[in-house]
C-alpha cells in the first residue's frame, strides 16, 4: 500500500486534520473531517478465480466503473497476479502492456481506485470492478473518465 | 436490418397491434402500444473513426452499458467494419472470435441492442456503447448482464 504521497488526499488530510481540532473546541464536522476511502479486501474463492481465463499474453481485460456516477472510468489489463493483488488490497492493480510492468493505479497520481464490487463475466474472459474513484478521476488526461469523446460529436462539444 | 423474427418484440407488436385497435374505439393507450425501440444511426466523423486503434487481429474491445440501469451488459469485439455497421445501423454488430464471423447482436435471439451513445477512450483502444437493451437481456445464459457472478460471493447468492 502507498505511503502518504505529496498531494494525495491522504497527505492533505493528515496535514490539515490537526487544524480542524483548533476550531475552538466546537464539536461540529469540519471540512477536513471528510471520510477517507478505505480499502475493503475481497476474499475470492478459488472456484471463482479458476473461472477466469487469460489470453496468450496471460492478460484479461478489466472494466472499471464508478460506484457513485455509474460511469465507465477506464479499461485496462490484469495478470492473474495483479487480479489477486487487486482483490487482496482492495485497490486496482493492473499490468501495463507498454511498460511491461505492474501498475498500482494512483500510486503516483493519488487517483486511486477503491474496490467495492468485483465481477467476472459468463465466459470468464472479462472482469468488472465497481470502485470509489479518489482524486480528480481515472484518466491520465485529467478527465474523470477515459471515455470523454463520443462518435458524431462536434470537436467543440464540451467533454463529458 | 432484421426482418420480423418469430418471438421478437417487433413480431409480437406487429401481430398484436391490430387487436388493440378493436377495443371498442376507446382512445386510451393499450398494453400493445408500448413504444418500440428505434434505431438511431450515428454519423461518425472520419476524425473520430481515425482515432480508433486495432490489435494485431484487427479487433477493438467494445463495452456495452445499459442506458436505463447503467449496468455493464457485456464486452465483445469489433472490427473496423462492424464498428462502422454499428454506427450506421444504430444496432451493435460484433466480430465473433470463436466463429470468425460477423455477429449482429440479437439477430436470432431478438435481444437486440439499440445504440444511444458511442464513445472511444483516451488511447482509442477501447469503445463504449450505451444501449437500449431489447428482450430478456444481453447474456446467452439468460441473465440480463454477463457480469452476474462476483468474486467472494457465495454460490447460493442470487444472481445480480
GROMACS .gro file of C-alpha atoms in nm:
model
  320
    1UNK     CA    1   0.000   0.000   0.000
    2UNK     CA    2   0.113   0.353  -0.071
    3UNK     CA    3   0.252   0.583   0.195
    4UNK     CA    4   0.133   0.942   0.214
    5UNK     CA    5   0.221   1.079  -0.126
    6UNK     CA    6   0.260   1.455  -0.167
    7UNK     CA    7  -0.066   1.597  -0.294
    8UNK     CA    8  -0.266   1.286  -0.221
    9UNK     CA    9  -0.592   1.314  -0.032
   10UNK     CA   10  -0.437   1.114   0.249
   11UNK     CA   11  -0.143   1.353   0.276
   12UNK     CA   12  -0.378   1.651   0.261
   13UNK     CA   13  -0.596   1.514   0.536
   14UNK     CA   14  -0.301   1.422   0.752
   15UNK     CA   15  -0.160   1.771   0.708
   16UNK     CA   16  -0.483   1.959   0.767
   17UNK     CA   17  -0.660   1.743   1.021
   18UNK     CA   18  -0.481   1.897   1.322
   19UNK     CA   19  -0.612   2.242   1.218
   20UNK     CA   20  -0.967   2.117   1.244
   21UNK     CA   21  -0.905   2.037   1.607
   22UNK     CA   22  -0.828   2.401   1.683
   23UNK     CA   23  -1.168   2.541   1.585
   24UNK     CA   24  -1.244   2.649   1.940
   25UNK     CA   25  -1.345   2.306   2.054
   26UNK     CA   26  -1.681   2.312   1.871
   27UNK     CA   27  -1.798   1.961   1.811
   28UNK     CA   28  -1.927   2.000   1.455
   29UNK     CA   29  -1.790   1.821   1.147
   30UNK     CA   30  -1.509   2.005   0.975
   31UNK     CA   31  -1.440   2.024   0.603
   32UNK     CA   32  -1.127   1.831   0.680
   33UNK     CA   33  -1.303   1.551   0.861
   34UNK     CA   34  -1.444   1.415   0.535
   35UNK     CA   35  -1.446   1.035   0.538
   36UNK     CA   36  -1.142   0.877   0.376
   37UNK     CA   37  -1.187   0.600   0.123
   38UNK     CA   38  -1.096   0.276   0.291
   39UNK     CA   39  -0.969  -0.049   0.146
   40UNK     CA   40  -1.210  -0.342   0.155
   41UNK     CA   41  -1.021  -0.656   0.056
   42UNK     CA   42  -1.226  -0.927  -0.113
   43UNK     CA   43  -1.168  -1.286  -0.016
   44UNK     CA   44  -1.214  -1.454  -0.351
   45UNK     CA   45  -1.295  -1.821  -0.358
   46UNK     CA   46  -1.062  -2.046  -0.557
   47UNK     CA   47  -1.368  -2.161  -0.754
   48UNK     CA   48  -1.425  -1.807  -0.876
   49UNK     CA   49  -1.060  -1.736  -0.953
   50UNK     CA   50  -1.040  -2.060  -1.152
   51UNK     CA   51  -1.319  -1.934  -1.382
   52UNK     CA   52  -1.100  -1.653  -1.515
   53UNK     CA   53  -0.928  -1.716  -1.846
   54UNK     CA   54  -0.628  -1.527  -1.981
   55UNK     CA   55  -0.522  -1.451  -2.336
   56UNK     CA   56  -0.199  -1.568  -2.499
   57UNK     CA   57  -0.012  -1.292  -2.315
   58UNK     CA   58  -0.155  -1.401  -1.980
   59UNK     CA   59  -0.384  -1.098  -1.962
   60UNK     CA   60  -0.754  -1.040  -1.900
   61UNK     CA   61  -0.936  -0.708  -1.969
   62UNK     CA   62  -1.076  -0.529  -1.664
   63UNK     CA   63  -1.354  -0.271  -1.691
   64UNK     CA   64  -1.368  -0.013  -1.413
   65UNK     CA   65  -1.700   0.155  -1.324
   66UNK     CA   66  -1.751   0.441  -1.076
   67UNK     CA   67  -1.980   0.339  -0.788
   68UNK     CA   68  -2.120   0.692  -0.746
   69UNK     CA   69  -2.191   0.806  -1.103
   70UNK     CA   70  -2.208   0.459  -1.266
   71UNK     CA   71  -1.983   0.594  -1.542
   72UNK     CA   72  -1.728   0.365  -1.705
   73UNK     CA   73  -1.395   0.508  -1.597
   74UNK     CA   74  -1.147   0.303  -1.797
   75UNK     CA   75  -1.048  -0.037  -1.927
   76UNK     CA   76  -0.708  -0.188  -1.853
   77UNK     CA   77  -0.546  -0.530  -1.828
   78UNK     CA   78  -0.467  -0.763  -1.541
   79UNK     CA   79  -0.249  -1.068  -1.495
   80UNK     CA   80  -0.354  -1.340  -1.253
   81UNK     CA   81  -0.105  -1.187  -1.009
   82UNK     CA   82  -0.242  -0.831  -1.034
   83UNK     CA   83  -0.600  -0.965  -1.009
   84UNK     CA   84  -0.507  -1.136  -0.683
   85UNK     CA   85  -0.336  -0.819  -0.559
   86UNK     CA   86  -0.642  -0.611  -0.652
   87UNK     CA   87  -0.871  -0.837  -0.451
   88UNK     CA   88  -0.627  -0.869  -0.159
   89UNK     CA   89  -0.552  -0.497  -0.126
   90UNK     CA   90  -0.894  -0.361  -0.225
   91UNK     CA   91  -0.727  -0.129  -0.477
   92UNK     CA   92  -0.695  -0.178  -0.852
   93UNK     CA   93  -0.359  -0.307  -0.972
   94UNK     CA   94  -0.309  -0.351  -1.347
   95UNK     CA   95  -0.045  -0.473  -1.590
   96UNK     CA   96   0.099  -0.204  -1.817
   97UNK     CA   97   0.142  -0.354  -2.163
   98UNK     CA   98   0.352  -0.059  -2.282
   99UNK     CA   99   0.587  -0.062  -1.985
  100UNK     CA  100   0.558  -0.437  -1.924
  101UNK     CA  101   0.528  -0.386  -1.552
  102UNK     CA  102   0.281  -0.392  -1.268
  103UNK     CA  103   0.093  -0.069  -1.216
  104UNK     CA  104  -0.087   0.016  -0.891
  105UNK     CA  105  -0.345   0.270  -1.010
  106UNK     CA  106  -0.294   0.610  -0.845
  107UNK     CA  107   0.035   0.515  -0.681
  108UNK     CA  108   0.198   0.832  -0.814
  109UNK     CA  109  -0.105   1.046  -0.909
  110UNK     CA  110  -0.305   0.982  -0.592
  111UNK     CA  111  -0.604   0.896  -0.812
  112UNK     CA  112  -0.653   0.557  -0.650
  113UNK     CA  113  -0.948   0.326  -0.705
  114UNK     CA  114  -1.102   0.154  -0.403
  115UNK     CA  115  -1.277  -0.165  -0.500
  116UNK     CA  116  -1.636  -0.202  -0.381
  117UNK     CA  117  -1.758  -0.487  -0.606
  118UNK     CA  118  -1.575  -0.729  -0.836
  119UNK     CA  119  -1.733  -0.946  -1.107
  120UNK     CA  120  -1.631  -1.180  -1.388
  121UNK     CA  121  -1.840  -1.245  -1.697
  122UNK     CA  122  -2.013  -1.556  -1.833
  123UNK     CA  123  -1.706  -1.664  -2.030
  124UNK     CA  124  -1.462  -1.565  -1.755
  125UNK     CA  125  -1.267  -1.361  -2.006
  126UNK     CA  126  -1.358  -1.010  -1.884
  127UNK     CA  127  -1.355  -0.858  -1.534
  128UNK     CA  128  -1.561  -0.571  -1.391
  129UNK     CA  129  -1.464  -0.365  -1.089
  130UNK     CA  130  -1.700  -0.114  -0.930
  131UNK     CA  131  -1.482   0.136  -0.746
  132UNK     CA  132  -1.475   0.451  -0.542
  133UNK     CA  133  -1.256   0.681  -0.752
  134UNK     CA  134  -1.026   0.902  -0.548
  135UNK     CA  135  -0.878   1.230  -0.667
  136UNK     CA  136  -0.963   1.404  -0.993
  137UNK     CA  137  -1.058   1.096  -1.193
  138UNK     CA  138  -0.929   0.792  -1.374
  139UNK     CA  139  -0.780   0.933  -1.694
  140UNK     CA  140  -0.421   1.043  -1.740
  141UNK     CA  141  -0.553   1.339  -1.943
  142UNK     CA  142  -0.720   1.482  -1.635
  143UNK     CA  143  -1.068   1.377  -1.742
  144UNK     CA  144  -1.283   1.188  -1.491
  145UNK     CA  145  -1.347   0.906  -1.740
  146UNK     CA  146  -1.124   0.789  -2.024
  147UNK     CA  147  -1.438   0.778  -2.242
  148UNK     CA  148  -1.475   1.153  -2.282
  149UNK     CA  149  -1.500   1.158  -2.663
  150UNK     CA  150  -1.809   1.043  -2.848
  151UNK     CA  151  -1.857   0.947  -3.210
  152UNK     CA  152  -2.053   1.201  -3.404
  153UNK     CA  153  -2.000   1.487  -3.165
  154UNK     CA  154  -1.852   1.817  -3.272
  155UNK     CA  155  -1.492   1.887  -3.182
  156UNK     CA  156  -1.627   2.186  -2.992
  157UNK     CA  157  -1.859   1.984  -2.772
  158UNK     CA  158  -1.777   2.012  -2.404
  159UNK     CA  159  -1.614   1.696  -2.271
  160UNK     CA  160  -1.850   1.471  -2.079
  161UNK     CA  161  -3.162  -0.474  -4.061
  162UNK     CA  162  -3.352  -0.777  -3.939
  163UNK     CA  163  -3.697  -0.868  -4.059
  164UNK     CA  164  -3.963  -0.962  -3.807
  165UNK     CA  165  -3.818  -1.264  -3.632
  166UNK     CA  166  -4.054  -1.506  -3.458
  167UNK     CA  167  -4.075  -1.415  -3.091
  168UNK     CA  168  -3.911  -1.077  -3.136
  169UNK     CA  169  -4.075  -0.772  -2.984
  170UNK     CA  170  -4.126  -0.635  -3.333
  171UNK     CA  171  -4.305  -0.951  -3.444
  172UNK     CA  172  -4.510  -0.953  -3.125
  173UNK     CA  173  -4.614  -0.592  -3.169
  174UNK     CA  174  -4.691  -0.639  -3.537
  175UNK     CA  175  -4.905  -0.939  -3.454
  176UNK     CA  176  -5.091  -0.783  -3.162
  177UNK     CA  177  -5.119  -0.422  -3.267
  178UNK     CA  178  -5.434  -0.476  -3.476
  179UNK     CA  179  -5.609  -0.621  -3.170
  180UNK     CA  180  -5.554  -0.301  -2.980
  181UNK     CA  181  -5.746  -0.117  -3.245
  182UNK     CA  182  -6.055  -0.323  -3.173
  183UNK     CA  183  -6.100  -0.217  -2.813
  184UNK     CA  184  -6.431  -0.051  -2.879
  185UNK     CA  185  -6.278   0.261  -3.021
  186UNK     CA  186  -6.164   0.393  -2.683
  187UNK     CA  187  -5.874   0.627  -2.734
  188UNK     CA  188  -5.656   0.520  -2.442
  189UNK     CA  189  -5.306   0.366  -2.469
  190UNK     CA  190  -5.308  -0.011  -2.494
  191UNK     CA  191  -5.059  -0.252  -2.348
  192UNK     CA  192  -4.967  -0.331  -2.704
  193UNK     CA  193  -4.900   0.028  -2.799
  194UNK     CA  194  -4.576   0.032  -2.598
  195UNK     CA  195  -4.310   0.233  -2.778
  196UNK     CA  196  -4.078   0.025  -2.993
  197UNK     CA  197  -3.704   0.074  -2.967
  198UNK     CA  198  -3.594   0.262  -3.273
  199UNK     CA  199  -3.262   0.274  -3.450
  200UNK     CA  200  -3.070   0.599  -3.424
  201UNK     CA  201  -2.776   0.586  -3.664
  202UNK     CA  202  -2.472   0.789  -3.563
  203UNK     CA  203  -2.290   0.986  -3.830
  204UNK     CA  204  -1.935   0.942  -3.709
  205UNK     CA  205  -1.675   1.189  -3.827
  206UNK     CA  206  -1.369   1.050  -4.005
  207UNK     CA  207  -1.157   1.226  -3.742
  208UNK     CA  208  -1.317   1.020  -3.468
  209UNK     CA  209  -1.301   0.692  -3.658
  210UNK     CA  210  -0.933   0.752  -3.728
  211UNK     CA  211  -0.863   0.767  -3.353
  212UNK     CA  212  -0.959   0.403  -3.307
  213UNK     CA  213  -0.672   0.155  -3.295
  214UNK     CA  214  -0.700  -0.219  -3.353
  215UNK     CA  215  -0.495  -0.506  -3.214
  216UNK     CA  216  -0.287  -0.747  -3.420
  217UNK     CA  217  -0.606  -0.934  -3.512
  218UNK     CA  218  -0.775  -0.614  -3.631
  219UNK     CA  219  -1.005  -0.606  -3.328
  220UNK     CA  220  -1.100  -0.349  -3.065
  221UNK     CA  221  -1.286  -0.432  -2.740
  222UNK     CA  222  -1.633  -0.279  -2.705
  223UNK     CA  223  -1.801  -0.235  -2.366
  224UNK     CA  224  -2.181  -0.226  -2.369
  225UNK     CA  225  -2.371  -0.042  -2.094
  226UNK     CA  226  -2.748  -0.036  -2.042
  227UNK     CA  227  -2.890   0.317  -2.070
  228UNK     CA  228  -3.169   0.250  -1.819
  229UNK     CA  229  -2.995   0.066  -1.535
  230UNK     CA  230  -2.637   0.181  -1.610
  231UNK     CA  231  -2.528  -0.181  -1.568
  232UNK     CA  232  -2.246  -0.317  -1.781
  233UNK     CA  233  -2.413  -0.571  -2.005
  234UNK     CA  234  -2.119  -0.733  -2.183
  235UNK     CA  235  -1.787  -0.685  -2.354
  236UNK     CA  236  -1.724  -0.808  -2.707
  237UNK     CA  237  -1.500  -0.728  -3.004
  238UNK     CA  238  -1.542  -0.521  -3.317
  239UNK     CA  239  -1.358  -0.489  -3.644
  240UNK     CA  240  -1.345  -0.155  -3.822
  241UNK     CA  241  -1.620  -0.289  -4.046
  242UNK     CA  242  -1.853  -0.394  -3.762
  243UNK     CA  243  -1.786  -0.062  -3.584
  244UNK     CA  244  -1.899   0.123  -3.897
  245UNK     CA  245  -2.204  -0.104  -3.927
  246UNK     CA  246  -2.290  -0.047  -3.561
  247UNK     CA  247  -2.283   0.330  -3.606
  248UNK     CA  248  -2.463   0.320  -3.943
  249UNK     CA  249  -2.744   0.086  -3.832
  250UNK     CA  250  -2.777   0.205  -3.472
  251UNK     CA  251  -2.754  -0.156  -3.351
  252UNK     CA  252  -2.449  -0.335  -3.211
  253UNK     CA  253  -2.265  -0.559  -3.455
  254UNK     CA  254  -1.963  -0.753  -3.327
  255UNK     CA  255  -1.698  -0.991  -3.452
  256UNK     CA  256  -1.717  -1.342  -3.312
  257UNK     CA  257  -1.363  -1.461  -3.243
  258UNK     CA  258  -1.477  -1.821  -3.192
  259UNK     CA  259  -1.683  -1.839  -3.510
  260UNK     CA  260  -1.467  -1.592  -3.703
  261UNK     CA  261  -1.770  -1.416  -3.841
  262UNK     CA  262  -1.976  -1.104  -3.808
  263UNK     CA  263  -2.244  -1.118  -3.542
  264UNK     CA  264  -2.539  -0.880  -3.534
  265UNK     CA  265  -2.639  -0.892  -3.166
  266UNK     CA  266  -2.992  -1.026  -3.118
  267UNK     CA  267  -3.035  -1.127  -3.483
  268UNK     CA  268  -3.155  -1.473  -3.380
  269UNK     CA  269  -3.246  -1.420  -3.012
  270UNK     CA  270  -3.431  -1.092  -3.058
  271UNK     CA  271  -3.224  -0.943  -2.775
  272UNK     CA  272  -3.106  -0.654  -2.985
  273UNK     CA  273  -2.913  -0.353  -2.858
  274UNK     CA  274  -3.014  -0.009  -2.982
  275UNK     CA  275  -2.725   0.235  -2.964
  276UNK     CA  276  -2.795   0.561  -2.782
  277UNK     CA  277  -2.439   0.687  -2.722
  278UNK     CA  278  -2.100   0.576  -2.856
  279UNK     CA  279  -1.760   0.667  -2.712
  280UNK     CA  280  -1.393   0.583  -2.759
  281UNK     CA  281  -1.131   0.613  -2.488
  282UNK     CA  282  -0.823   0.832  -2.447
  283UNK     CA  283  -0.598   0.580  -2.621
  284UNK     CA  284  -0.856   0.491  -2.885
  285UNK     CA  285  -0.815   0.125  -2.800
  286UNK     CA  286  -1.149   0.064  -2.626
  287UNK     CA  287  -1.505   0.151  -2.728
  288UNK     CA  288  -1.813   0.212  -2.513
  289UNK     CA  289  -2.171   0.183  -2.633
  290UNK     CA  290  -2.465   0.292  -2.422
  291UNK     CA  291  -2.766   0.099  -2.547
  292UNK     CA  292  -3.131   0.026  -2.502
  293UNK     CA  293  -3.135  -0.349  -2.441
  294UNK     CA  294  -3.428  -0.526  -2.600
  295UNK     CA  295  -3.567  -0.861  -2.487
  296UNK     CA  296  -3.458  -1.051  -2.180
  297UNK     CA  297  -3.102  -0.921  -2.163
  298UNK     CA  298  -2.755  -0.939  -2.312
  299UNK     CA  299  -2.621  -1.272  -2.190
  300UNK     CA  300  -2.655  -1.604  -2.373
  301UNK     CA  301  -2.719  -1.765  -2.030
  302UNK     CA  302  -3.046  -1.574  -1.997
  303UNK     CA  303  -2.904  -1.328  -1.744
  304UNK     CA  304  -2.959  -0.958  -1.807
  305UNK     CA  305  -2.586  -0.886  -1.773
  306UNK     CA  306  -2.294  -1.116  -1.850
  307UNK     CA  307  -2.138  -0.999  -1.520
  308UNK     CA  308  -2.370  -1.192  -1.290
  309UNK     CA  309  -2.103  -1.362  -1.079
  310UNK     CA  310  -1.898  -1.175  -0.821
  311UNK     CA  311  -1.574  -1.267  -0.653
  312UNK     CA  312  -1.618  -1.359  -0.291
  313UNK     CA  313  -1.988  -1.425  -0.313
  314UNK     CA  314  -2.147  -1.748  -0.208
  315UNK     CA  315  -2.251  -1.991  -0.480
  316UNK     CA  316  -2.601  -1.958  -0.334
  317UNK     CA  317  -2.618  -1.581  -0.375
  318UNK     CA  318  -2.899  -1.474  -0.605
  319UNK     CA  319  -2.769  -1.359  -0.940
  320UNK     CA  320  -2.748  -0.984  -0.977
   0.00000   0.00000   0.00000
